[in-house]
Coordinates of C-alpha atoms in Angstrom, one line a residue:
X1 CA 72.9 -40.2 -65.8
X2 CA 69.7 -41.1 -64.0
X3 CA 67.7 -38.9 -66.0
X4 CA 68.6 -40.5 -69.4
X5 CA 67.6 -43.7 -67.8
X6 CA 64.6 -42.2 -66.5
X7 CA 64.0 -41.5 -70.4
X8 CA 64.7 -44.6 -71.8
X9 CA 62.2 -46.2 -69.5
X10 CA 59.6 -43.4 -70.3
X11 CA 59.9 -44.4 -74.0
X12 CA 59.1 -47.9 -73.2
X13 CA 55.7 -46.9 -71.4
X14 CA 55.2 -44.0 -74.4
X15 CA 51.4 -45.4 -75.2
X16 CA 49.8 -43.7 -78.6
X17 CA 46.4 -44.8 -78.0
X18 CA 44.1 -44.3 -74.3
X19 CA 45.7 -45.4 -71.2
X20 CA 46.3 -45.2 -67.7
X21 CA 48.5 -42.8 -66.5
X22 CA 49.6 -44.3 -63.0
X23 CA 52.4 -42.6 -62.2
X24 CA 56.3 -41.1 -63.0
X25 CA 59.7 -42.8 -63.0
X26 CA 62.2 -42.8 -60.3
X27 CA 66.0 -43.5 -60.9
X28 CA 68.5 -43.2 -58.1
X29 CA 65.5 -42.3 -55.5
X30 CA 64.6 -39.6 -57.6
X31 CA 61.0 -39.0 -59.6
X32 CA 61.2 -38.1 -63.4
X33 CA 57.9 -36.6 -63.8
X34 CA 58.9 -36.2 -67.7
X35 CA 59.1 -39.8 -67.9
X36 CA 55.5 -41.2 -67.7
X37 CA 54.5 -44.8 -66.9
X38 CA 51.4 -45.4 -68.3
X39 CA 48.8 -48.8 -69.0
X40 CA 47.2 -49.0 -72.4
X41 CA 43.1 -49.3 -71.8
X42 CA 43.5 -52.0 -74.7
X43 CA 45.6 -54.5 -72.8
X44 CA 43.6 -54.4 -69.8
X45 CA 41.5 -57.5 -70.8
X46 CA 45.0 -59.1 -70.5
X47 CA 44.6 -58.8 -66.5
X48 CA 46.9 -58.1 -63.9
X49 CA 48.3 -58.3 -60.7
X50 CA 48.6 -55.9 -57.6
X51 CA 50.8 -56.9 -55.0
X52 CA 52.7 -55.8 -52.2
X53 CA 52.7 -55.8 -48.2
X54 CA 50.2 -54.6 -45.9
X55 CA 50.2 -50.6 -45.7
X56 CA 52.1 -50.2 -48.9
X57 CA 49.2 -48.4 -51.1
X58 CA 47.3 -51.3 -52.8
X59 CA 44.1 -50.1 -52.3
X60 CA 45.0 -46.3 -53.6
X61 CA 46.2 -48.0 -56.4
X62 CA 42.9 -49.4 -57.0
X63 CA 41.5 -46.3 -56.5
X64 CA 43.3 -44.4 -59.1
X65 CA 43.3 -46.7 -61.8
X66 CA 39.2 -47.3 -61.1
X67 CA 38.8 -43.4 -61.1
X68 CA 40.6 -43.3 -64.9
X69 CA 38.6 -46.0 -66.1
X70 CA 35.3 -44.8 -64.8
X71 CA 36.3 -41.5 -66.6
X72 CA 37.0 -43.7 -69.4
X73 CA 33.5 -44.5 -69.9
X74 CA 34.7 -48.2 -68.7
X75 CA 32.5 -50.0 -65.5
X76 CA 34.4 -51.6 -62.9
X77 CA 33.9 -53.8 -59.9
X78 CA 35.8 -53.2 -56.8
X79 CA 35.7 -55.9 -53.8
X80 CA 35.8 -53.6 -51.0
X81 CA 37.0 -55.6 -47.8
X82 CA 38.0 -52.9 -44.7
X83 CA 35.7 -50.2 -46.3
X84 CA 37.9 -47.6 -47.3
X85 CA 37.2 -47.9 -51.1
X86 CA 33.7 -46.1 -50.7
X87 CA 35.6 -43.1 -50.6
X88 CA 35.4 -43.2 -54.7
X89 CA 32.1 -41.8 -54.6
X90 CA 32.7 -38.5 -52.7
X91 CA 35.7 -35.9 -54.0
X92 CA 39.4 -36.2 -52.9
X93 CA 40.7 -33.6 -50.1
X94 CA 43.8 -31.3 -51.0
X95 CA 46.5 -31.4 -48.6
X96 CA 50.9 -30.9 -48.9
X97 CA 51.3 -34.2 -49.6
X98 CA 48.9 -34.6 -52.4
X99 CA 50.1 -31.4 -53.9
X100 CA 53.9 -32.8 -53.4
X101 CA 53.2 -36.2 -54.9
X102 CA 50.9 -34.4 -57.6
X103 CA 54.0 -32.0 -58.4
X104 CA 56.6 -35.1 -58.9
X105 CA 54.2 -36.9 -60.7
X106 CA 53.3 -34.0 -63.0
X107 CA 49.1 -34.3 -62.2
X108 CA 47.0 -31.9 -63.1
X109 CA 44.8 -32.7 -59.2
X110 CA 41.5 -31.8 -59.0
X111 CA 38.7 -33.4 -56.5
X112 CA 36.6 -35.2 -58.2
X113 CA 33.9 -38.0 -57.0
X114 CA 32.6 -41.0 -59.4
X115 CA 29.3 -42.7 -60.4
X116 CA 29.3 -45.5 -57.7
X117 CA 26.8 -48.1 -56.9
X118 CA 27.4 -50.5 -53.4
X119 CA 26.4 -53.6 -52.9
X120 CA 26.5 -55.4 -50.1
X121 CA 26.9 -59.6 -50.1
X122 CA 23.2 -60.7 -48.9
X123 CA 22.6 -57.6 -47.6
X124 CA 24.7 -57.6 -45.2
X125 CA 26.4 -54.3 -44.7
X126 CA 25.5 -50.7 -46.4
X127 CA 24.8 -51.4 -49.8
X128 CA 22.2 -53.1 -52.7
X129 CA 21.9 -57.3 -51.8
X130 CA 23.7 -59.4 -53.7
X131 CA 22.3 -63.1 -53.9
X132 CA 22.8 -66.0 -55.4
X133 CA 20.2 -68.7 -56.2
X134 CA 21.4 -72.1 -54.9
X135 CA 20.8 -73.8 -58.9
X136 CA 22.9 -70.9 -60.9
X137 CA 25.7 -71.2 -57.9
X138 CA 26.3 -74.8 -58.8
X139 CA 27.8 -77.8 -56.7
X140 CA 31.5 -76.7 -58.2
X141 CA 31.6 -73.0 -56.1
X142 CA 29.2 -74.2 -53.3
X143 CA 32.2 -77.3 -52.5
X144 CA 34.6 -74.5 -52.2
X145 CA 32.9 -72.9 -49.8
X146 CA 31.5 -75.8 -47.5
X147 CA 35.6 -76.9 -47.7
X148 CA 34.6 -80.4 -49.0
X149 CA 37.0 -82.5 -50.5
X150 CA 36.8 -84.2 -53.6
X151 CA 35.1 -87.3 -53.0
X152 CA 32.3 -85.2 -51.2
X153 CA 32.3 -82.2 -53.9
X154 CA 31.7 -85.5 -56.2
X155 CA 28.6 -86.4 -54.4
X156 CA 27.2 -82.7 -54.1
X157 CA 27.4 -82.8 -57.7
X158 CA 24.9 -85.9 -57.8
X159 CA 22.8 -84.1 -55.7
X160 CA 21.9 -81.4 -57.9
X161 CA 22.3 -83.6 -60.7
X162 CA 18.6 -85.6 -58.7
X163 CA 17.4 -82.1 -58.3
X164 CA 17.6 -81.4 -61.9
X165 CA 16.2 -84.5 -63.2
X166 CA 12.9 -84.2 -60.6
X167 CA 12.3 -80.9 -61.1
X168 CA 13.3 -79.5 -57.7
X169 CA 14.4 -76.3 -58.1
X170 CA 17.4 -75.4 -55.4
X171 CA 17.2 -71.5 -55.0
X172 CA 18.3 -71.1 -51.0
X173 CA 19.7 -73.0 -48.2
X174 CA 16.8 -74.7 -47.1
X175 CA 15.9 -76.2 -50.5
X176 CA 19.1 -77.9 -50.8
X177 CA 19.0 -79.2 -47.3
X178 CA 15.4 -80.6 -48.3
X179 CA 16.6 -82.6 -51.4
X180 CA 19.5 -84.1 -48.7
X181 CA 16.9 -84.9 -46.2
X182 CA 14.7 -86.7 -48.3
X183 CA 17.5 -88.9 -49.9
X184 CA 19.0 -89.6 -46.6
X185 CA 15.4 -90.4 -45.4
X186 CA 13.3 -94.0 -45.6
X187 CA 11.1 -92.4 -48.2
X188 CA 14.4 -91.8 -50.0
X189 CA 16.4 -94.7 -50.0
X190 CA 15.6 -95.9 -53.3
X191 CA 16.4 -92.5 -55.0
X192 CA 19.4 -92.5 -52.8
X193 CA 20.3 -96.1 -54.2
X194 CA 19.5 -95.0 -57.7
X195 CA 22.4 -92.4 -57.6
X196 CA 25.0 -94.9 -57.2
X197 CA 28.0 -92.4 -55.9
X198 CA 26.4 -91.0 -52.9
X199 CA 26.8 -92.8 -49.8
X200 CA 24.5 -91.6 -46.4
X201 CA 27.4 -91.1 -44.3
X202 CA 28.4 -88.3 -47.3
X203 CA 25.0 -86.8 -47.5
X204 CA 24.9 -86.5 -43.8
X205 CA 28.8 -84.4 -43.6
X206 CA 27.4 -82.5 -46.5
X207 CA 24.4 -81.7 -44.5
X208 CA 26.0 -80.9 -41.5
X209 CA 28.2 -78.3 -43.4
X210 CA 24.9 -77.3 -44.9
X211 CA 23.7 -76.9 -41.3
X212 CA 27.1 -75.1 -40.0
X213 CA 27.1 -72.5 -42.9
X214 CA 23.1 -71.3 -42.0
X215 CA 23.9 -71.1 -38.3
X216 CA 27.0 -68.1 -39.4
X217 CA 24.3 -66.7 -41.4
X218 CA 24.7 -67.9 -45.0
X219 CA 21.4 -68.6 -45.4
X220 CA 20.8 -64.5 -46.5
X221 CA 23.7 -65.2 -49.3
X222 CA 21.8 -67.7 -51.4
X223 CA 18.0 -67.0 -52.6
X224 CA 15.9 -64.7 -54.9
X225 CA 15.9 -61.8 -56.7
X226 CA 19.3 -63.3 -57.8
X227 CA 21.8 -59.9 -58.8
X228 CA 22.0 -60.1 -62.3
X229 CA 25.4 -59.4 -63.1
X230 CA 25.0 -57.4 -66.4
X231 CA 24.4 -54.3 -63.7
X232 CA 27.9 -53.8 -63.5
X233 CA 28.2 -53.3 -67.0
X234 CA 26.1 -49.6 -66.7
X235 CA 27.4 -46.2 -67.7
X236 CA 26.5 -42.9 -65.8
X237 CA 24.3 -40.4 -67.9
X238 CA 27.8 -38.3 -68.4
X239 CA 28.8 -41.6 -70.2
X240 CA 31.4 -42.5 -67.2
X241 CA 31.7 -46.0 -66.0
X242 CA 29.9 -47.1 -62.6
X243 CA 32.0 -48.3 -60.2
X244 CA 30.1 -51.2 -58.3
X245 CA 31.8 -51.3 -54.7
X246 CA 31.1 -54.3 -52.8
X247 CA 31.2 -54.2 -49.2
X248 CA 33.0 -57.0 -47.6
X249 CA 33.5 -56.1 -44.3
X250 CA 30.2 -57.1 -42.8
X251 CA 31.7 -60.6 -43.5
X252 CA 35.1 -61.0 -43.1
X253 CA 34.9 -63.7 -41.0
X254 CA 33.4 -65.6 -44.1
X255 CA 36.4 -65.7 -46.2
X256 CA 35.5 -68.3 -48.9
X257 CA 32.3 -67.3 -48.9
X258 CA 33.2 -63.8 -50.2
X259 CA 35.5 -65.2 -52.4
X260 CA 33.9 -67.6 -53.9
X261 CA 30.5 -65.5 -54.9
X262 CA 33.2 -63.1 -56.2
X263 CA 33.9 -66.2 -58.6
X264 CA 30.6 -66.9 -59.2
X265 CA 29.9 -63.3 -60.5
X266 CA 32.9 -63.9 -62.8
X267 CA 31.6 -67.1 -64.2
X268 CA 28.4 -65.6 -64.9
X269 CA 29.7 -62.8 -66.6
X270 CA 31.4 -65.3 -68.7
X271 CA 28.8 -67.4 -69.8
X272 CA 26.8 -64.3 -70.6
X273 CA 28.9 -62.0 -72.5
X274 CA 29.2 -62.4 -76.7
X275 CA 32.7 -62.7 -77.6
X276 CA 34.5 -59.4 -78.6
X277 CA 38.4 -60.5 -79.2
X278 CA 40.7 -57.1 -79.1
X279 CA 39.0 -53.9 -78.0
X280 CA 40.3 -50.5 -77.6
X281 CA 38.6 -50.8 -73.8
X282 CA 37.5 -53.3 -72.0
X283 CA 33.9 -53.5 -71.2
X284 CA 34.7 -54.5 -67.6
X285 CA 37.4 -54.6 -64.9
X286 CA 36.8 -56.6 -62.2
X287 CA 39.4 -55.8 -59.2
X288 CA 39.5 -59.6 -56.8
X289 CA 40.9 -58.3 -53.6
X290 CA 42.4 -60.7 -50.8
X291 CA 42.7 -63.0 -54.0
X292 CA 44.6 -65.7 -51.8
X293 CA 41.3 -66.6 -50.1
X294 CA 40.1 -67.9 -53.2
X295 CA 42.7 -70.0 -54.2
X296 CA 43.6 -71.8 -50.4
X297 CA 42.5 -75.2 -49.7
X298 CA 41.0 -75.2 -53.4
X299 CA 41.2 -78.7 -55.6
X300 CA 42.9 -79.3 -58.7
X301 CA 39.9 -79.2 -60.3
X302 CA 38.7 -75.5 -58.8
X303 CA 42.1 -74.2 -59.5
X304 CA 41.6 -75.5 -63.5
X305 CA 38.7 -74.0 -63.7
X306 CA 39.7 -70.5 -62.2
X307 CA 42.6 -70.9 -64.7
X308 CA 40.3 -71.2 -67.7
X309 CA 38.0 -68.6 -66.9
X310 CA 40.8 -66.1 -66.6
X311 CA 41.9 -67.5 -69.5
X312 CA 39.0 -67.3 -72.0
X313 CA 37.1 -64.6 -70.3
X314 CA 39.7 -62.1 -72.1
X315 CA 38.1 -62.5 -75.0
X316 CA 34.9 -61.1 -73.8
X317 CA 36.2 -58.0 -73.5
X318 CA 36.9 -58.3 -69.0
X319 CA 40.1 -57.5 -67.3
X320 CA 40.8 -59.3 -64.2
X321 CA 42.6 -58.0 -61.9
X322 CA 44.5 -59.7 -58.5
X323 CA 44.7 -58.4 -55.5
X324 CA 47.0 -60.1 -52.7
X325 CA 50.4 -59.4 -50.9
X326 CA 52.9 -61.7 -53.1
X327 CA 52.7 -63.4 -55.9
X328 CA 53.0 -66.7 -54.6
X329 CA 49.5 -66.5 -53.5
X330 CA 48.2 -67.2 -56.9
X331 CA 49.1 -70.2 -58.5
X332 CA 51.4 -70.5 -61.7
X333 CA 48.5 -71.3 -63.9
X334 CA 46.7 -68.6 -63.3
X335 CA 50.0 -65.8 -62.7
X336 CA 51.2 -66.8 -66.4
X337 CA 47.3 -65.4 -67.9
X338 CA 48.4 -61.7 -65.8
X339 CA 50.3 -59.3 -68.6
X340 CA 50.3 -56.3 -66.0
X341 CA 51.7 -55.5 -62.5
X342 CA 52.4 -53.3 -60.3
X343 CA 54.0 -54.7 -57.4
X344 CA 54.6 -52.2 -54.1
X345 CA 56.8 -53.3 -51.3
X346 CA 57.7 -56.5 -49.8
X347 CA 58.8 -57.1 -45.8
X348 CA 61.9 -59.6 -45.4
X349 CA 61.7 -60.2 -42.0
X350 CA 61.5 -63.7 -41.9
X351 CA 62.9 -67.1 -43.7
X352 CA 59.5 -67.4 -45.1
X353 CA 59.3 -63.9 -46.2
X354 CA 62.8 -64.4 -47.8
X355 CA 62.0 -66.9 -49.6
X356 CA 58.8 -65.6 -51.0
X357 CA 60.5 -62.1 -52.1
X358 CA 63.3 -64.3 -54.2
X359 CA 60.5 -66.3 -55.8
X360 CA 58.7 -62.5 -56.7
X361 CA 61.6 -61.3 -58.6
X362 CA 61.7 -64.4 -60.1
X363 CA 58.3 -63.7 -61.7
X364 CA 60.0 -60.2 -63.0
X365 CA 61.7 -59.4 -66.4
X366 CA 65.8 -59.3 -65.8
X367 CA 66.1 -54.9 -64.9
X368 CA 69.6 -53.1 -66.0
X369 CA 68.5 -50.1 -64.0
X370 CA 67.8 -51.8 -60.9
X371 CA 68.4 -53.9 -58.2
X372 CA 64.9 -55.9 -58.1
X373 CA 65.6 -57.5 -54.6
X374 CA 66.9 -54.4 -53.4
X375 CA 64.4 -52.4 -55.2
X376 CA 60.7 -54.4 -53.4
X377 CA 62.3 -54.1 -50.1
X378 CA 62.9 -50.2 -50.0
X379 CA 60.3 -48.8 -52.6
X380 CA 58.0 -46.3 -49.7
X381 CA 54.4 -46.3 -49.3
X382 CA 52.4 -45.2 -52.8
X383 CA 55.9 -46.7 -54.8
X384 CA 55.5 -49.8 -56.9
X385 CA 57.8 -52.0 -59.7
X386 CA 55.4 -51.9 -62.6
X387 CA 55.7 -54.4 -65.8
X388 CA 53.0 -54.0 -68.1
X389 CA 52.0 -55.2 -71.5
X390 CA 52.8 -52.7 -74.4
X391 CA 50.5 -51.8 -76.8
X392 CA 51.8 -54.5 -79.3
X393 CA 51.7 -57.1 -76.4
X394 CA 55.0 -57.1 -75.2
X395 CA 56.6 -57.0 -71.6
X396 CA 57.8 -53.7 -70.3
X397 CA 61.0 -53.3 -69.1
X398 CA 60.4 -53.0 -64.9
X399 CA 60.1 -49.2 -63.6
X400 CA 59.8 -48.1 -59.8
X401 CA 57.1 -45.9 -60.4
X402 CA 55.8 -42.9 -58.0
X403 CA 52.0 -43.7 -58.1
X404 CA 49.8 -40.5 -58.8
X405 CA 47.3 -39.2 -56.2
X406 CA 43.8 -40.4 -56.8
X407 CA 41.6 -37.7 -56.8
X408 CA 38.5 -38.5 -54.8
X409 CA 38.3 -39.3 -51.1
X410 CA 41.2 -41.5 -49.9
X411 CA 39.0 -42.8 -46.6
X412 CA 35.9 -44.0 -46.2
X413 CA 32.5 -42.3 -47.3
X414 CA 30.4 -40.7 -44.7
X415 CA 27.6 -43.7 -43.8
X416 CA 24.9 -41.2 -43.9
X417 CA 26.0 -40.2 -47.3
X418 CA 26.2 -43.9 -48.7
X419 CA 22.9 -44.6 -47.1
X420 CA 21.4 -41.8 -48.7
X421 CA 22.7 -43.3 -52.3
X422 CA 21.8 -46.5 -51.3
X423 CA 18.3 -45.3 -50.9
X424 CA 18.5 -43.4 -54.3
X425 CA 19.9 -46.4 -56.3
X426 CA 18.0 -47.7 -59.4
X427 CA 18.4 -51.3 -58.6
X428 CA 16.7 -50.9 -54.9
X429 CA 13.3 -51.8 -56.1
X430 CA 14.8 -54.9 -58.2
X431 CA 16.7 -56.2 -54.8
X432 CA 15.7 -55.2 -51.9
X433 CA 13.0 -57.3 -51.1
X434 CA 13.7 -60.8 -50.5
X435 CA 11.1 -63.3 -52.3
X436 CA 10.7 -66.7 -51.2
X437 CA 8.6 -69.0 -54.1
X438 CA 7.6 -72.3 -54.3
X439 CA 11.0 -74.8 -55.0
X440 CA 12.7 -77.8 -53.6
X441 CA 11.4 -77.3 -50.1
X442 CA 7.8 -76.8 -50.4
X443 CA 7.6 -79.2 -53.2
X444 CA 8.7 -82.4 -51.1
X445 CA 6.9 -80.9 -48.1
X446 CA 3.7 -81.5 -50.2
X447 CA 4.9 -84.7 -51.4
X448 CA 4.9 -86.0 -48.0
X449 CA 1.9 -84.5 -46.5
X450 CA -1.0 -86.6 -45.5
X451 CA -3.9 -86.6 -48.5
X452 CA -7.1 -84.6 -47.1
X453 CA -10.2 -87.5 -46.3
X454 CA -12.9 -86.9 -48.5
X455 CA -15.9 -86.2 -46.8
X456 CA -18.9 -88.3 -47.0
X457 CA -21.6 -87.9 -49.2
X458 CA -25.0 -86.1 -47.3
X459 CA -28.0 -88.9 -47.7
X460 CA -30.9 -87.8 -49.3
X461 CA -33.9 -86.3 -47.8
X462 CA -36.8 -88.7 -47.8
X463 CA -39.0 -87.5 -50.8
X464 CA -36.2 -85.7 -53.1
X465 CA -36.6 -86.2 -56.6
X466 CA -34.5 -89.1 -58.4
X467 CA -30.5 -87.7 -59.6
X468 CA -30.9 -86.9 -63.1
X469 CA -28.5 -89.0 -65.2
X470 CA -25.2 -87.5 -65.6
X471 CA -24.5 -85.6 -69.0
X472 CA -22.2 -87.5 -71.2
X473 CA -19.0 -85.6 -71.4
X474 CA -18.1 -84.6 -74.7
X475 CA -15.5 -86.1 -76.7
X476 CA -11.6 -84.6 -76.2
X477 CA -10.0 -83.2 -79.6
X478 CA -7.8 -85.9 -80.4
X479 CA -3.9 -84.9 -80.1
X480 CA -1.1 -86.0 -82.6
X481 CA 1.7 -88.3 -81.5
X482 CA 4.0 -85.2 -81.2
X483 CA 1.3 -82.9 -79.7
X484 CA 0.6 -85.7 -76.8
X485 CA 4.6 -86.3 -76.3
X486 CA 4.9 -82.4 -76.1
X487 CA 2.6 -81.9 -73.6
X488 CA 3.2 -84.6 -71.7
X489 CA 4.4 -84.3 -67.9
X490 CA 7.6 -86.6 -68.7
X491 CA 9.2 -84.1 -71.8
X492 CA 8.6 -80.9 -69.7
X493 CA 10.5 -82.8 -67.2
X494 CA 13.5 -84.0 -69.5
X495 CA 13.4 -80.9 -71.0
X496 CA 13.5 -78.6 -67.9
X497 CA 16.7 -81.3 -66.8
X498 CA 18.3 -80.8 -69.9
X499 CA 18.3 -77.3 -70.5
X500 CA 19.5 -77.0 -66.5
X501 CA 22.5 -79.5 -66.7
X502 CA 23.4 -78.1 -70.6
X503 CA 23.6 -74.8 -69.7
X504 CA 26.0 -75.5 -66.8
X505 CA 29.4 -73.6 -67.4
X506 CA 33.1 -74.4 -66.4
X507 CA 32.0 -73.8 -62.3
X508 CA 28.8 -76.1 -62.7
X509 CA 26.6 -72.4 -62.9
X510 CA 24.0 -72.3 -64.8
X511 CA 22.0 -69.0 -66.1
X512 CA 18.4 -68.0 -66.0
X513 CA 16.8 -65.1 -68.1
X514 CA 18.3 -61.7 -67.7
X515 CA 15.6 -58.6 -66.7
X516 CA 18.1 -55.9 -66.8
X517 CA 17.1 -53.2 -69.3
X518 CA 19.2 -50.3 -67.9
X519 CA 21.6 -48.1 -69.8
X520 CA 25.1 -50.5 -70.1
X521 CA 27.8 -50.2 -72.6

């Protein structure tokens, strides 16, 4: 009996085209490996959801189904937060249970290491920086981070909106902390008036968030070179996709932070990418682990935003993929754009966890085979309730699924090792070194230095000749109306301000010009 049900689920998951091949069925306790759950490559841009309790193989599921897309030709990005996803880059180790879960899963195991690149957010940590400039982060993500509330996320905005219309460019901390000075300053005043929305006493708590976020170190997040974010869109020389593993570790105790650049590189990709509509593989999955983090404490407006991206980012050809404990850590909004999940086990050990386990199945197609509420509380470590999106775009039935092996290094990569790839990495010269040019800071620094005395004129000697008369300068080429207005000071301003404040996306981001060249899909 369970093995025709094991059957009939396996012909649900029965994909013609490329897919995923995460695991087997299990009825009654038992694995099917006959019966093969698999995830269509073309519905990945229809994004997902991993869930489940700590300890209950998230991150190897990450690791397998990054491993199949690299060898897919497909890039993927992988937020790496305790440091154990490195382990991609280096070849799996046999051992019985690998064998036994590659046996009731019906793998054909072999070790086998991927094309990875790590980054590391600001440099902190083992990898290539990623930064930021203050201007393409926007006022939008930057709110999130400081924990402002609306009113004060309000007057950010005007902030950068002055910036913009004076020229001052905003690339790191101190830039932004200038502009704030200088309206909150007597020189100031009348710019500060002329913005209307922005009272001191806001300038000064945005300051002093300003302040509090450099003294944990986030000055080394914002600056130049800024990552360009077309680099995780490379392919290896054997055509497989690079997995770009960013270590988090280094700043755990920066939560939105991390989240919130991970947003950032999301909106960016977004505003850059040409619209594709249905592939047959994405160009990009983008794994967003402790995904909770991004969502706490966030405004309406944040969370609408968030939702719309997800949204409309599909149709450039990106998979997004969730990573938290329950599903009730990402809002409805966003949980209704995620076609495909695989959900491992959930603890009941509490009222709260109760209740969040009854509002999980609730999120679940109705199962004949199983018990859902029975089934999340006793799947083991490596098990998961999967629901996907079929190859025609509709729901899966729910199968408890026995994940497959991945097949390089479940632990973390020898330091030594990722150092020496580090070293070895293409983008190194692009990143490494930070450069500070002139922007927001130096510009009102010079604005409000003293002007040099000229010094005097030496007297003649007695007996020097006469000064000859000065030389009539010759005429200027007389400029057209449109040639004068075009060259003048006040349209390079207007039009610098424009194309800043018109390019801004659904997060306030803007873009600048992209230098990549290397080899991407």
């Amino acid at each position: 009996m369970s093995s025709a049900k094991a059957a009939e689920l396996g012909k649900a998951y029965d994909i013609e085209g490329p897919a995923l091949e995460l695991g087997s069925v299990v009825v009654d306790g038992e694995p099917h490996p006959e019966a093969r759950i698999r995830m269509p490559l073309s519905m990945l841009n229809r994004h997902g959801l991993v869930a489940g309790a700590t300890g209950t193989g998230k991150t190897k599921t990450l690791q397998l189904m990054a491993e199949q897309l690299s060898a897919a030709g497909v890039p993927v990005f992988l937020a790496d937060i305790k440091g154990d996803v490195s382990g991609v880059a280096a070849p799996g180790e046999a051992s019985d249970r690998v064998t036994k879960r590659a046996e009731q899963t019906a793998t054909a195991w072999e070790a086998t290491g991927y094309p990875a690149e790590f980054l590391a957010l600001g440099g902190l940590g083992n990898g290539i920086p990623v930064r930021a400039t203050m201007t393409s982060f926007g006022p939008v993500l930057l709110s999130k981070v400081l924990g402002l509330n609306d009113t004060q996320e309000s007057s950010l905005g005007l902030v950068f909106h002055f910036a913009d219309k004076n020229g001052l460019t905003l690339l790191d901390l101190k830039d932004l902390r200038a502009v704030i000075h200088h309206l909150v300053s007597d020189e100031g005043k009348a710019d500060l008036t002329s913005l209307g929305g922005l009272s001191t006493a806001t300038a000064g708590v945005i300051l002093r968030e300003l302040i509090g976020l450099e003294d944990q170190g986030g000055d080394v997040f914002f600056g130049e070179p800024e990552f360009d974010t077309a680099d995780l869109l490379r392919t290896a020389a054997d055509g497989r996709g690079v997995l770009s593993v960013m270590g988090l570790a280094s700043v755990q105790d920066k939560p939105k932070l991390f989240s919130t650049f991970l947003m950032w590189m999301l909106a960016d990709l977004f505003h850059d990418l040409p619209e594709v509509g249905d592939v047959d593989k994405p160009k990009l999955v983008f794994f967003f682990d402790e995904a909770h983090l991004l969502f706490d404490d966030a405004s309406e407006a944040f969370l609408d935003a968030i939702a719309r991206t997800v949204r409309l980012i599909r149709s450039k050809g990106v998979g997004v993929f969730f990573v938290t404990q329950t599903p009730k850590d990402v809002p409805s909004e966003v949980l209704a754009q995620l076609g495909n999940r695989v959900q491992h086990a959930l603890r009941a050990f509490t009222p709260d966890d109760a209740k969040a386990l009854k509002a999980t199945v609730g999120t679940f197609p109705a199962s004949k085979v199983y018990d859902l509420t029975e089934l999340l509380t006793s799947m083991g470590i490596g098990e998961a309730a999967v629901t996907i999106l079929s190859e025609r775009g509709a729901p899966t039935p729910v199968a408890w699924t026995m994940l497959r092996p991945p097949t390089s290094l479940m632990a973390q990569l020898d330091p030594a090792v990722q150092t020496q790839m580090v070293a070895a990495s293409e983008l190194r010269d692009d990143y490494s070194a930070v450069v500070d040019r002139e922007s927001a800071y130096e510009m009102l620094a010079a604005k409000l230095a003293p002007e040099p005395e000229a010094a005097p004129a030496p007297a003649p000697e007695p007996g020097d000749a006469a000064e000859p008369p000065r030389r009539r300068a010759a005429p200027r080429e007389e400029k057209s109306t449109v040639e004068e207005v075009l060259g003048s000071r006040a349209f390079r301003s207007f039009a610098s301000t424009a194309g800043r404040e018109i390019a801004r996306s659904l997060f306030g981001t803007a873009p600048r010009r992209r230098r990549s060249t290397r080899r991407r899909r």
